mmCIF file of C-alpha atoms in Angstrom:
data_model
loop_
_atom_site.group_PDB
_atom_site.id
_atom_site.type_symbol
_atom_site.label_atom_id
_atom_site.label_comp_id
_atom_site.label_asym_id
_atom_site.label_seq_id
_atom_site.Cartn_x
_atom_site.Cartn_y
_atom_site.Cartn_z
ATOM 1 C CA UNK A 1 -85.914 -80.182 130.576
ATOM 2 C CA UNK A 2 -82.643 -79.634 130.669
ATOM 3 C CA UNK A 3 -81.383 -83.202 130.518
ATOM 4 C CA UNK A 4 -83.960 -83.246 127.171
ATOM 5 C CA UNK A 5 -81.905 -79.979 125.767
ATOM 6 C CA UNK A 6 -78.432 -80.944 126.170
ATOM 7 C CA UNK A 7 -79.464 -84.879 124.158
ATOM 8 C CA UNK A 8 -80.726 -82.933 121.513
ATOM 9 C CA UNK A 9 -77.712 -80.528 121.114
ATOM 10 C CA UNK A 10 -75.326 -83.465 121.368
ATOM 11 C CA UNK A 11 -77.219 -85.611 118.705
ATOM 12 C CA UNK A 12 -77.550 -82.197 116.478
ATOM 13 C CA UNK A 13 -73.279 -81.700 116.552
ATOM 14 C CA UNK A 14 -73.319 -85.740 115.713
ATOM 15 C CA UNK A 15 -75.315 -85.149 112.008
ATOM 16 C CA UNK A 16 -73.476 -82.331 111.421
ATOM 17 C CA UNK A 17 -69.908 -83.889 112.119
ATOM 18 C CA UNK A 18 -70.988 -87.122 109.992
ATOM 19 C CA UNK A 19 -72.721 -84.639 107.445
ATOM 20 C CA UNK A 20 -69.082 -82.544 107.189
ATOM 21 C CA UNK A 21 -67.260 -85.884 107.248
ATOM 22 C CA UNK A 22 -68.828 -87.299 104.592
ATOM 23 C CA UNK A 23 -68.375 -84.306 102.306
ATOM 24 C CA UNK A 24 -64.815 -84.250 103.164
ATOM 25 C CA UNK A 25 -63.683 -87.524 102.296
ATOM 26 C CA UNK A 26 -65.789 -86.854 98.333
ATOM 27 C CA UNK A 27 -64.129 -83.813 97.790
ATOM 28 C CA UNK A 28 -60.548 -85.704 98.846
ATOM 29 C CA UNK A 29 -61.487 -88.204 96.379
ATOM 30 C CA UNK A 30 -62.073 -86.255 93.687
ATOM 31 C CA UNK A 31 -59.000 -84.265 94.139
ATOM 32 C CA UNK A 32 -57.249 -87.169 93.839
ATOM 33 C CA UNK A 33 -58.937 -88.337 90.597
ATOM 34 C CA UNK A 34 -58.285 -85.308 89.469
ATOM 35 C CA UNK A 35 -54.659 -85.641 90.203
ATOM 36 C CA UNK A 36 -54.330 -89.549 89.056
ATOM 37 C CA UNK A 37 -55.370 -88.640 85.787
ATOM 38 C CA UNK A 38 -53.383 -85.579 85.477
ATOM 39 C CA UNK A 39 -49.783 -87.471 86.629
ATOM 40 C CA UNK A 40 -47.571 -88.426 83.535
ATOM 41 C CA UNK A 41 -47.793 -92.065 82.252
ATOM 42 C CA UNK A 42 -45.091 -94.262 84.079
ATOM 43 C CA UNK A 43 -41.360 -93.640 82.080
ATOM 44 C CA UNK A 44 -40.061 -96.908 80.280
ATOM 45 C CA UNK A 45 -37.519 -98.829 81.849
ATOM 46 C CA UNK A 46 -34.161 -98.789 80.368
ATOM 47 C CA UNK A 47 -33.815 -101.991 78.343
ATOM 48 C CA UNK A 48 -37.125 -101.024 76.705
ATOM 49 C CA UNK A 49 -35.756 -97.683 75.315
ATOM 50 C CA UNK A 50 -32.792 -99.134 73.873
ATOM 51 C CA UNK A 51 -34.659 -101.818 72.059
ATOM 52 C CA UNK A 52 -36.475 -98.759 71.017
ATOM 53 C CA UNK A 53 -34.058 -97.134 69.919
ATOM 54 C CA UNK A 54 -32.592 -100.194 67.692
ATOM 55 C CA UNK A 55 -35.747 -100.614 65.782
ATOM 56 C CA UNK A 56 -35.475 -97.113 64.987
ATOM 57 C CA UNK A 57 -31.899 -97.364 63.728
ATOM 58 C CA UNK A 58 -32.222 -100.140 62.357
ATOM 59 C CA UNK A 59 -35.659 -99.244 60.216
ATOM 60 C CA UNK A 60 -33.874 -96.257 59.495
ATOM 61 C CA UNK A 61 -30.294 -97.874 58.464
ATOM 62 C CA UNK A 62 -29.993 -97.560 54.517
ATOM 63 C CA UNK A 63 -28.056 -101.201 54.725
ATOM 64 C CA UNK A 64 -31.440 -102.493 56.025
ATOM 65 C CA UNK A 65 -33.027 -100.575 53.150
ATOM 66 C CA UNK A 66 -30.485 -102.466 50.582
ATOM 67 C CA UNK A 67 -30.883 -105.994 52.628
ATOM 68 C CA UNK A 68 -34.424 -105.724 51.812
ATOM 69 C CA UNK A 69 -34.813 -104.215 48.555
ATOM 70 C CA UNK A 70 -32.043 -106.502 47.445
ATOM 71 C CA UNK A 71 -33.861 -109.861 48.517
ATOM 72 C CA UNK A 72 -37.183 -108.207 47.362
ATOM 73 C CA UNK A 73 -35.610 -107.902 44.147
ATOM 74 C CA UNK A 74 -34.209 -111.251 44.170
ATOM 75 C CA UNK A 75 -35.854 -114.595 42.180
ATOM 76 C CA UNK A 76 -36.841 -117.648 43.994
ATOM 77 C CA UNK A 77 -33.935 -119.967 42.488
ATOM 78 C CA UNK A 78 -31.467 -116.679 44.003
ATOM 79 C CA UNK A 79 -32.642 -116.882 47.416
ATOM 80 C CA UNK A 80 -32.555 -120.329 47.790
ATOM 81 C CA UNK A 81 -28.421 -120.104 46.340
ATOM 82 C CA UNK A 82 -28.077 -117.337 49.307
ATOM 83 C CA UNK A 83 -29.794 -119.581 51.828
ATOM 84 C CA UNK A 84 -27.627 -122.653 51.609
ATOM 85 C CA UNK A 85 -24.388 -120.598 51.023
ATOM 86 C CA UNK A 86 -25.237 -118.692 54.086
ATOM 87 C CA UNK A 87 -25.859 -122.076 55.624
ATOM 88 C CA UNK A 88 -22.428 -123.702 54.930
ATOM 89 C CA UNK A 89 -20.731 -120.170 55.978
ATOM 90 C CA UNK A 90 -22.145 -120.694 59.560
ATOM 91 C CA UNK A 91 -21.791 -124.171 59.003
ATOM 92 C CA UNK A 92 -17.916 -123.711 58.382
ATOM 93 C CA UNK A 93 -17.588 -120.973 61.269
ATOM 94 C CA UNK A 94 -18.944 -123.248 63.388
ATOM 95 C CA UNK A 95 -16.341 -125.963 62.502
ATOM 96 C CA UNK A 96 -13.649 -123.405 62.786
ATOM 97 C CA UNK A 97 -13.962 -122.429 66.375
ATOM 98 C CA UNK A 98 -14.693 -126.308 66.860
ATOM 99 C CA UNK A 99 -11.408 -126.926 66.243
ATOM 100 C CA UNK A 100 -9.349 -123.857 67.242
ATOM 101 C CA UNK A 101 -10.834 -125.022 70.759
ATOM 102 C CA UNK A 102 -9.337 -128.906 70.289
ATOM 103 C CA UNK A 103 -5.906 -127.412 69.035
ATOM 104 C CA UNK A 104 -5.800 -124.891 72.090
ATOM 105 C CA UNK A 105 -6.762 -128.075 74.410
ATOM 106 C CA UNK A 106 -4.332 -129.834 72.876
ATOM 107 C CA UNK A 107 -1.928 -127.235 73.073
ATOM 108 C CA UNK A 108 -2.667 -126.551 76.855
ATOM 109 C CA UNK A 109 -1.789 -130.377 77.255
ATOM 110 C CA UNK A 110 1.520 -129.994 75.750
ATOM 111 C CA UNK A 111 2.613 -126.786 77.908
ATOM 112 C CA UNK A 112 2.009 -129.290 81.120
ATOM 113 C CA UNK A 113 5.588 -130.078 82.134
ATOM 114 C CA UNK A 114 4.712 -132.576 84.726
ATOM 115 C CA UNK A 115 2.529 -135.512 84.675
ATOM 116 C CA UNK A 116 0.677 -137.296 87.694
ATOM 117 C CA UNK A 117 1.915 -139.993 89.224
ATOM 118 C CA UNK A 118 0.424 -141.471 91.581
ATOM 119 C CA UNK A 119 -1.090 -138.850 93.883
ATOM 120 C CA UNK A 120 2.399 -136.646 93.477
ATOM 121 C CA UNK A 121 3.746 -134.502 90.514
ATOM 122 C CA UNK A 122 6.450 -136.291 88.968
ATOM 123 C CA UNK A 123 9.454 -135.137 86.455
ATOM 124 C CA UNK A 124 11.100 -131.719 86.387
ATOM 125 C CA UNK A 125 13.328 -129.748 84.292
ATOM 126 C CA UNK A 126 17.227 -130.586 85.405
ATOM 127 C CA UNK A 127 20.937 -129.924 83.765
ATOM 128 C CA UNK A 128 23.585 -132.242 84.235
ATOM 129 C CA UNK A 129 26.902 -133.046 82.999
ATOM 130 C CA UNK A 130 28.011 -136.822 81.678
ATOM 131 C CA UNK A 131 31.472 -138.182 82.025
ATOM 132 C CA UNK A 132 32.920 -136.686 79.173
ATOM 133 C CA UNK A 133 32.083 -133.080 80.758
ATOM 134 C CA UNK A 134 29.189 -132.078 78.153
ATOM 135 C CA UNK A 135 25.785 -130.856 79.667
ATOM 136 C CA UNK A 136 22.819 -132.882 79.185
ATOM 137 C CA UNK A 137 19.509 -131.126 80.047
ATOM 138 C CA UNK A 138 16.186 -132.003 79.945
ATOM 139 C CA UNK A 139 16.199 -129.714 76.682
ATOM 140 C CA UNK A 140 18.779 -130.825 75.054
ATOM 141 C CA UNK A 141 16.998 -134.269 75.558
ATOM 142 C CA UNK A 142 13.802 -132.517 74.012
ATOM 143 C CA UNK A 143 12.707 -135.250 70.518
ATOM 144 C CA UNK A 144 13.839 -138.343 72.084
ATOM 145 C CA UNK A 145 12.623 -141.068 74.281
ATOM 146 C CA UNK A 146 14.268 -141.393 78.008
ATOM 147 C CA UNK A 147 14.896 -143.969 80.468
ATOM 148 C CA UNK A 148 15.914 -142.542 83.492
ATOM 149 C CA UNK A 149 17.340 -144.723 86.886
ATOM 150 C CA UNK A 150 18.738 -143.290 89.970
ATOM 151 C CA UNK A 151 21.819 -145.676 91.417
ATOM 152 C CA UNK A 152 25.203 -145.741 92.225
ATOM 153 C CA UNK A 153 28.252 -147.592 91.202
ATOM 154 C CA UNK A 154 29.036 -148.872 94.688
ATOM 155 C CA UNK A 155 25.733 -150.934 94.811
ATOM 156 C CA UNK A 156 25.802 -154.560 95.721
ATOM 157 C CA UNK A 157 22.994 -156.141 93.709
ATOM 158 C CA UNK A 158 19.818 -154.036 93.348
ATOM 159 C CA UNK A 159 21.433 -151.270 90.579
ATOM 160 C CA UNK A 160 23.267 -154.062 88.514
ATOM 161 C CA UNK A 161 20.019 -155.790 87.836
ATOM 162 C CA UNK A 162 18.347 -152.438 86.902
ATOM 163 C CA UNK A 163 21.001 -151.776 84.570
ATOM 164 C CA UNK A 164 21.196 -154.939 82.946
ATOM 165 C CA UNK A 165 16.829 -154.402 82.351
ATOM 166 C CA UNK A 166 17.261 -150.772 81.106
ATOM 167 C CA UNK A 167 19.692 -152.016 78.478
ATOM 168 C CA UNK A 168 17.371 -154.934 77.693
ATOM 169 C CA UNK A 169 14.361 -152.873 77.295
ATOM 170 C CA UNK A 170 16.338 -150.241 75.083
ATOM 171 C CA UNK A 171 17.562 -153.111 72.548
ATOM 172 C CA UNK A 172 14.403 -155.007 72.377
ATOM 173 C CA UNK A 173 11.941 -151.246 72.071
ATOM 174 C CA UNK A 174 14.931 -151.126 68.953
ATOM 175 C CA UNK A 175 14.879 -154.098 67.615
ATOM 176 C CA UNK A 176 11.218 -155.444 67.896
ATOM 177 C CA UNK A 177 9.599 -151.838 67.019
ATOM 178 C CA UNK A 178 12.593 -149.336 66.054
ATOM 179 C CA UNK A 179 12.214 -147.223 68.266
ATOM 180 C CA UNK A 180 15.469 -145.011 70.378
ATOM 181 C CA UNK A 181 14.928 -144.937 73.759
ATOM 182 C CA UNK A 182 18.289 -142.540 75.344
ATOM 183 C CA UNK A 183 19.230 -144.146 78.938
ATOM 184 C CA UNK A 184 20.307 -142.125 81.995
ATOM 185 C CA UNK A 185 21.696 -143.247 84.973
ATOM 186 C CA UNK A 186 22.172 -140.000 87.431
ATOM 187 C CA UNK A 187 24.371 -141.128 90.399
ATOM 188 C CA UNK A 188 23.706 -139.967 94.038
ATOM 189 C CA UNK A 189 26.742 -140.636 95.428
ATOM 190 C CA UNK A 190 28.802 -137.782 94.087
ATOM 191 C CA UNK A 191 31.975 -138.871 96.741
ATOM 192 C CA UNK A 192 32.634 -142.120 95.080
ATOM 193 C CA UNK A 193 31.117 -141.932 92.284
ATOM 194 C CA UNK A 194 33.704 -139.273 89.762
ATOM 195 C CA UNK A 195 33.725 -139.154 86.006
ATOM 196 C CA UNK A 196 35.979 -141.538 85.217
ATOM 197 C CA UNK A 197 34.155 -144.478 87.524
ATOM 198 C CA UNK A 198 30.860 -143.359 86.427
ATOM 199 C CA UNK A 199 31.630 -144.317 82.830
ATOM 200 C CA UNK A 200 33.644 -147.252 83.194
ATOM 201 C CA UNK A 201 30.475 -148.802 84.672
ATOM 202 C CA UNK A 202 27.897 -147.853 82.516
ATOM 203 C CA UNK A 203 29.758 -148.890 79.812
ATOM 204 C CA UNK A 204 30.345 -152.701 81.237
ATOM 205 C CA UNK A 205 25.832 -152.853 80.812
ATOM 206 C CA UNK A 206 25.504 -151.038 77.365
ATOM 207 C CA UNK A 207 27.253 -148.469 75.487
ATOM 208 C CA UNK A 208 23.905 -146.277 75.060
ATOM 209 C CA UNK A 209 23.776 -146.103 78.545
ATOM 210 C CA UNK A 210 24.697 -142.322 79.608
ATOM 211 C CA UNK A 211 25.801 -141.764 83.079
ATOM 212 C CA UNK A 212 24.721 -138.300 84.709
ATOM 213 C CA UNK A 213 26.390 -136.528 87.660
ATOM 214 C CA UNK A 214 26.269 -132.705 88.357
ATOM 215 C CA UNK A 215 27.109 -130.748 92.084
ATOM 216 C CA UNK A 216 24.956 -131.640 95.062
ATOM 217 C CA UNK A 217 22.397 -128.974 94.755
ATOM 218 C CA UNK A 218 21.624 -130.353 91.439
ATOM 219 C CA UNK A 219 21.441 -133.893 92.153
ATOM 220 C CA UNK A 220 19.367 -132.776 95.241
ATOM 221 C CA UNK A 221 16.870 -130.815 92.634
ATOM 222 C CA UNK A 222 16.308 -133.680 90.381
ATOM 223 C CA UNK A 223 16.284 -135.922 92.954
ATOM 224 C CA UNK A 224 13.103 -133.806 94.670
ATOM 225 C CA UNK A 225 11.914 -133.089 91.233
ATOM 226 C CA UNK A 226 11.231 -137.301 90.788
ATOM 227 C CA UNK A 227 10.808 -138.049 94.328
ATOM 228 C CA UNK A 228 13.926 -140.156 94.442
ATOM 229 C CA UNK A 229 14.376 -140.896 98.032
ATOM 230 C CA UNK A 230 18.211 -141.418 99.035
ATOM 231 C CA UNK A 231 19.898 -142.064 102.517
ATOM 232 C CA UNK A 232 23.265 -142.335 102.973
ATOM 233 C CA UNK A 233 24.175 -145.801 105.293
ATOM 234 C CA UNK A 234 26.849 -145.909 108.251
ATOM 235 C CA UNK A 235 30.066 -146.683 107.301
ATOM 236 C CA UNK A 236 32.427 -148.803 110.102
ATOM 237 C CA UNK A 237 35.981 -149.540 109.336
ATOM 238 C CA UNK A 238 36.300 -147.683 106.130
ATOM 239 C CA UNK A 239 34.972 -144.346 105.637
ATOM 240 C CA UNK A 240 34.573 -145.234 102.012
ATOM 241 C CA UNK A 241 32.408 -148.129 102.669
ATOM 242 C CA UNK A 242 29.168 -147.236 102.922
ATOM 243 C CA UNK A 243 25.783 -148.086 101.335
ATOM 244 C CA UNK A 244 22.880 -146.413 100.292
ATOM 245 C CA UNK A 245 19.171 -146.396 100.276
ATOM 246 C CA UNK A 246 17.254 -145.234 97.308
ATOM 247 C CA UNK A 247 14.441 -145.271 95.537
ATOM 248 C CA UNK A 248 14.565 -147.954 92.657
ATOM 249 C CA UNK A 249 12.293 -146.670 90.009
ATOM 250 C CA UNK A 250 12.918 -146.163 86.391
ATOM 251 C CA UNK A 251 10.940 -143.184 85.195
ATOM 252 C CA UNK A 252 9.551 -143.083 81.257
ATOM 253 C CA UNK A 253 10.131 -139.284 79.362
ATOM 254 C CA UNK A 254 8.582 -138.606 76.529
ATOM 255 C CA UNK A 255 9.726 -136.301 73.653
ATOM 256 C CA UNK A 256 7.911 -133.285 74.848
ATOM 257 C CA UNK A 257 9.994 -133.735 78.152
ATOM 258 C CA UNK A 258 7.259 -135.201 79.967
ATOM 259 C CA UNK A 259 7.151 -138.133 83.026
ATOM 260 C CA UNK A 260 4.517 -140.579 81.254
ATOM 261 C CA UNK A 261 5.173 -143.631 83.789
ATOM 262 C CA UNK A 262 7.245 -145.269 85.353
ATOM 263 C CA UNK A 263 9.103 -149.362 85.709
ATOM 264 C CA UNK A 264 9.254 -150.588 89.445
ATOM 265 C CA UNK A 265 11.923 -152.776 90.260
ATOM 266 C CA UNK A 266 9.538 -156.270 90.187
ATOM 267 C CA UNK A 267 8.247 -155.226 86.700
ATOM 268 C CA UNK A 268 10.624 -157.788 83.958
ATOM 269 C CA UNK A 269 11.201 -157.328 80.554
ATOM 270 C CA UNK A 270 7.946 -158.608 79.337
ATOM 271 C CA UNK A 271 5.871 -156.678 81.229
ATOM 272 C CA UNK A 272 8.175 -153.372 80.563
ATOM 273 C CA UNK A 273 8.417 -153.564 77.019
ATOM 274 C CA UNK A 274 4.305 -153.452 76.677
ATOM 275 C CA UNK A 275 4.066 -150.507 78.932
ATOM 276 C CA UNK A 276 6.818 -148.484 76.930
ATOM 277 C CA UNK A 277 4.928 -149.086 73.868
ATOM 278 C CA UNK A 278 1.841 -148.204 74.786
ATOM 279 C CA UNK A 279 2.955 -144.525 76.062
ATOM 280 C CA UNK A 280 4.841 -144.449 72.746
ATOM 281 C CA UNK A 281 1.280 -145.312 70.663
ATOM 282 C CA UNK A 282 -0.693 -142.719 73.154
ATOM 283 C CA UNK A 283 2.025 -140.579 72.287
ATOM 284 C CA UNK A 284 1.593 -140.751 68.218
ATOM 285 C CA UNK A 285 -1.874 -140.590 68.380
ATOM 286 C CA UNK A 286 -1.956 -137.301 70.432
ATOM 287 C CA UNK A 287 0.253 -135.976 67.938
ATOM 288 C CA UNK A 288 -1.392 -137.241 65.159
ATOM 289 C CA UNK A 289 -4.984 -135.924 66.155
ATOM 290 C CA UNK A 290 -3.065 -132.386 66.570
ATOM 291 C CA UNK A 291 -1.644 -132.436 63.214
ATOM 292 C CA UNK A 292 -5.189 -133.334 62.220
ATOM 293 C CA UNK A 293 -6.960 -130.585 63.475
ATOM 294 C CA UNK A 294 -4.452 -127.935 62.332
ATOM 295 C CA UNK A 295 -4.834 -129.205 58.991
ATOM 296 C CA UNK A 296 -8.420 -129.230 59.106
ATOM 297 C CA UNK A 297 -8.203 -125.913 60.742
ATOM 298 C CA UNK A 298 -6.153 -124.281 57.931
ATOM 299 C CA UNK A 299 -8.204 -126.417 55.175
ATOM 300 C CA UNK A 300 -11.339 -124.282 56.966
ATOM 301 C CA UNK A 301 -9.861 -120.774 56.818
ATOM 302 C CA UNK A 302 -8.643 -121.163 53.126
ATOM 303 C CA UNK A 303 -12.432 -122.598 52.216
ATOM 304 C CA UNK A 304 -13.507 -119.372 53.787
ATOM 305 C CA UNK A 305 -11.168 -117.257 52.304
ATOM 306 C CA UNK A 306 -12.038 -118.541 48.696
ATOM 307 C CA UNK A 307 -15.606 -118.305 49.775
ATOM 308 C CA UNK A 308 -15.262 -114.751 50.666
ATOM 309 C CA UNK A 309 -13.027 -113.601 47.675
ATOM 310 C CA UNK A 310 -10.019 -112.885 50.279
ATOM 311 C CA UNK A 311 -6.282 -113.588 50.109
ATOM 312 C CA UNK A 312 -4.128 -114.220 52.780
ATOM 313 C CA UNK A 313 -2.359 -111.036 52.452
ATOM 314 C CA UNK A 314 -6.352 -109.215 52.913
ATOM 315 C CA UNK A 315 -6.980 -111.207 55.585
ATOM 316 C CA UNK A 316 -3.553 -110.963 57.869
#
């Protein structure tokens, strides 16, 4: 009987635990129905307030008020007027900053003092003096075409035949398509080498000729800025007798002060004279498509100006 008791009391606590746990979990629900549909709707995220807030500025804008009454107001042949001039407006802005980004190209070309050549940045600025004392710079050379050799007077064979070429190729680039060409000889052998020896022998090759020598720090900077390689020899029974070992290149300098290319010693006049005038056409038709778009450039702002009813004075 007992056994029978204690069953019954347990399975009696069961229905009412289940009974209590069931109404439990409805009232929890409903509290938080009640509370779901009392919490504030989710706020808007930040972009979608400030578009907001532009519609309402701009709805409320009395600009946007003369904008529309304006083109309300306006007849059909009017709008169409205001539709194609507002078409060549953007049509000329558009061609404006078009070409204020080819003339800043072009002018971030130019400002590039040093070409390529090869893998290794040739050319470099450099001030000299010629035999006559009076410095020559690679400014003061600024507007003209260059040759430019590195040799000494004291060479056996290889300089003479350069020299003799450099004075060919100036005469014929004169004759054949009138154009100056200035040729520079910069000696690297400042011991033998003075003023007075320097300019009898560049004068016994052509008068144009200019021969360059400055102190050994300078020769030694344009020497690294061209990558002239030069190696003094061993001299035996005279101390004064010596050779030496350079580079035998003759570099081409444009106007703008710029290494374009370059003549290696097996290159001969036929082949040199070509190369020269092509850097001198590539040359003419940079400057000619800058000239171009600064012209087209200024063309565009006076069309705009006119457009706009604005002078020059207005719009500085």
């Amino acid at each position: 009987m007992l056994g029978l008791r204690s069953a019954h009391l347990l399975r009696c606590c069961r229905c009412r635990l289940k009974v209590a746990s069931t109404s439990f979990q409805h009232q929890l629900a409903l509290r938080l129905a009640s509370t779901a549909s009392q919490r504030p709707p989710p706020s808007k995220s930040e972009k979608e307030r400030i578009v907001e807030r532009s519609k309402d500025l701009y709805e409320q804008s009395p600009t946007t008020a003369k904008v529309v009454s304006f083109w309300g107001a306006a007849s059909n042949y009017r709008k169409v007027l205001i539709v194609i001039a507002a078409g060549n407006l953007m049509i000329l802005y558009i061609k404006l900053c078009y070409g204020a980004y080819q003339t800043s190209q072009a002018r971030k070309e130019n400002r590039e003092q040093v070409r390529s050549y090869g893998e290794l940045s040739v050319g470099g600025p450099f001030e000299l003096e010629d035999t006559s004392g009076n410095v020559v710079s690679s400014e003061t050379l600024k507007g003209k075409w260059v040759l430019l050799y590195f040799g000494f007077t004291y060479c056996p064979d290889i300089c003479p035949e350069q020299m003799e070429m450099m004075a060919s190729v100036v005469d014929t680039v004169k004759e054949e398509h009138d154009i100056e060409v200035v040729p520079l000889m910069i000696t690297i052998d400042l011991e033998r080498d003075t003023p007075e020896v320097l300019a009898e022998y560049v004068a016994e090759y052509s008068p144009k000729i200019i021969g360059l020598r400055g102190t050994e720090q300078q020769v030694d900077d344009v020497c690294n800025h061209f990558r002239c390689y030069r190696s003094k020899g061993q001299a035996y029974d005279d101390p004064n007798d010596y050779i030496l070992d350079h580079t035998v290149t003759q570099y081409i300098i444009d106007p703008e002060g710029r290494t374009v290319g370059y003549f290696m010693s097996n290159r001969n006049l036929a082949e040199r004279v070509p190369i020269l005038m092509g850097h001198v056409e590539k040359y003419r038709a940079r400057v000619e498509a800058e000239i171009e778009v600064e012209d087209t450039q200024s063309s565009l702002l006076g069309r705009v100006r006119q457009f706009l009813g604005m002078s020059p004075a207005t719009v500085s």
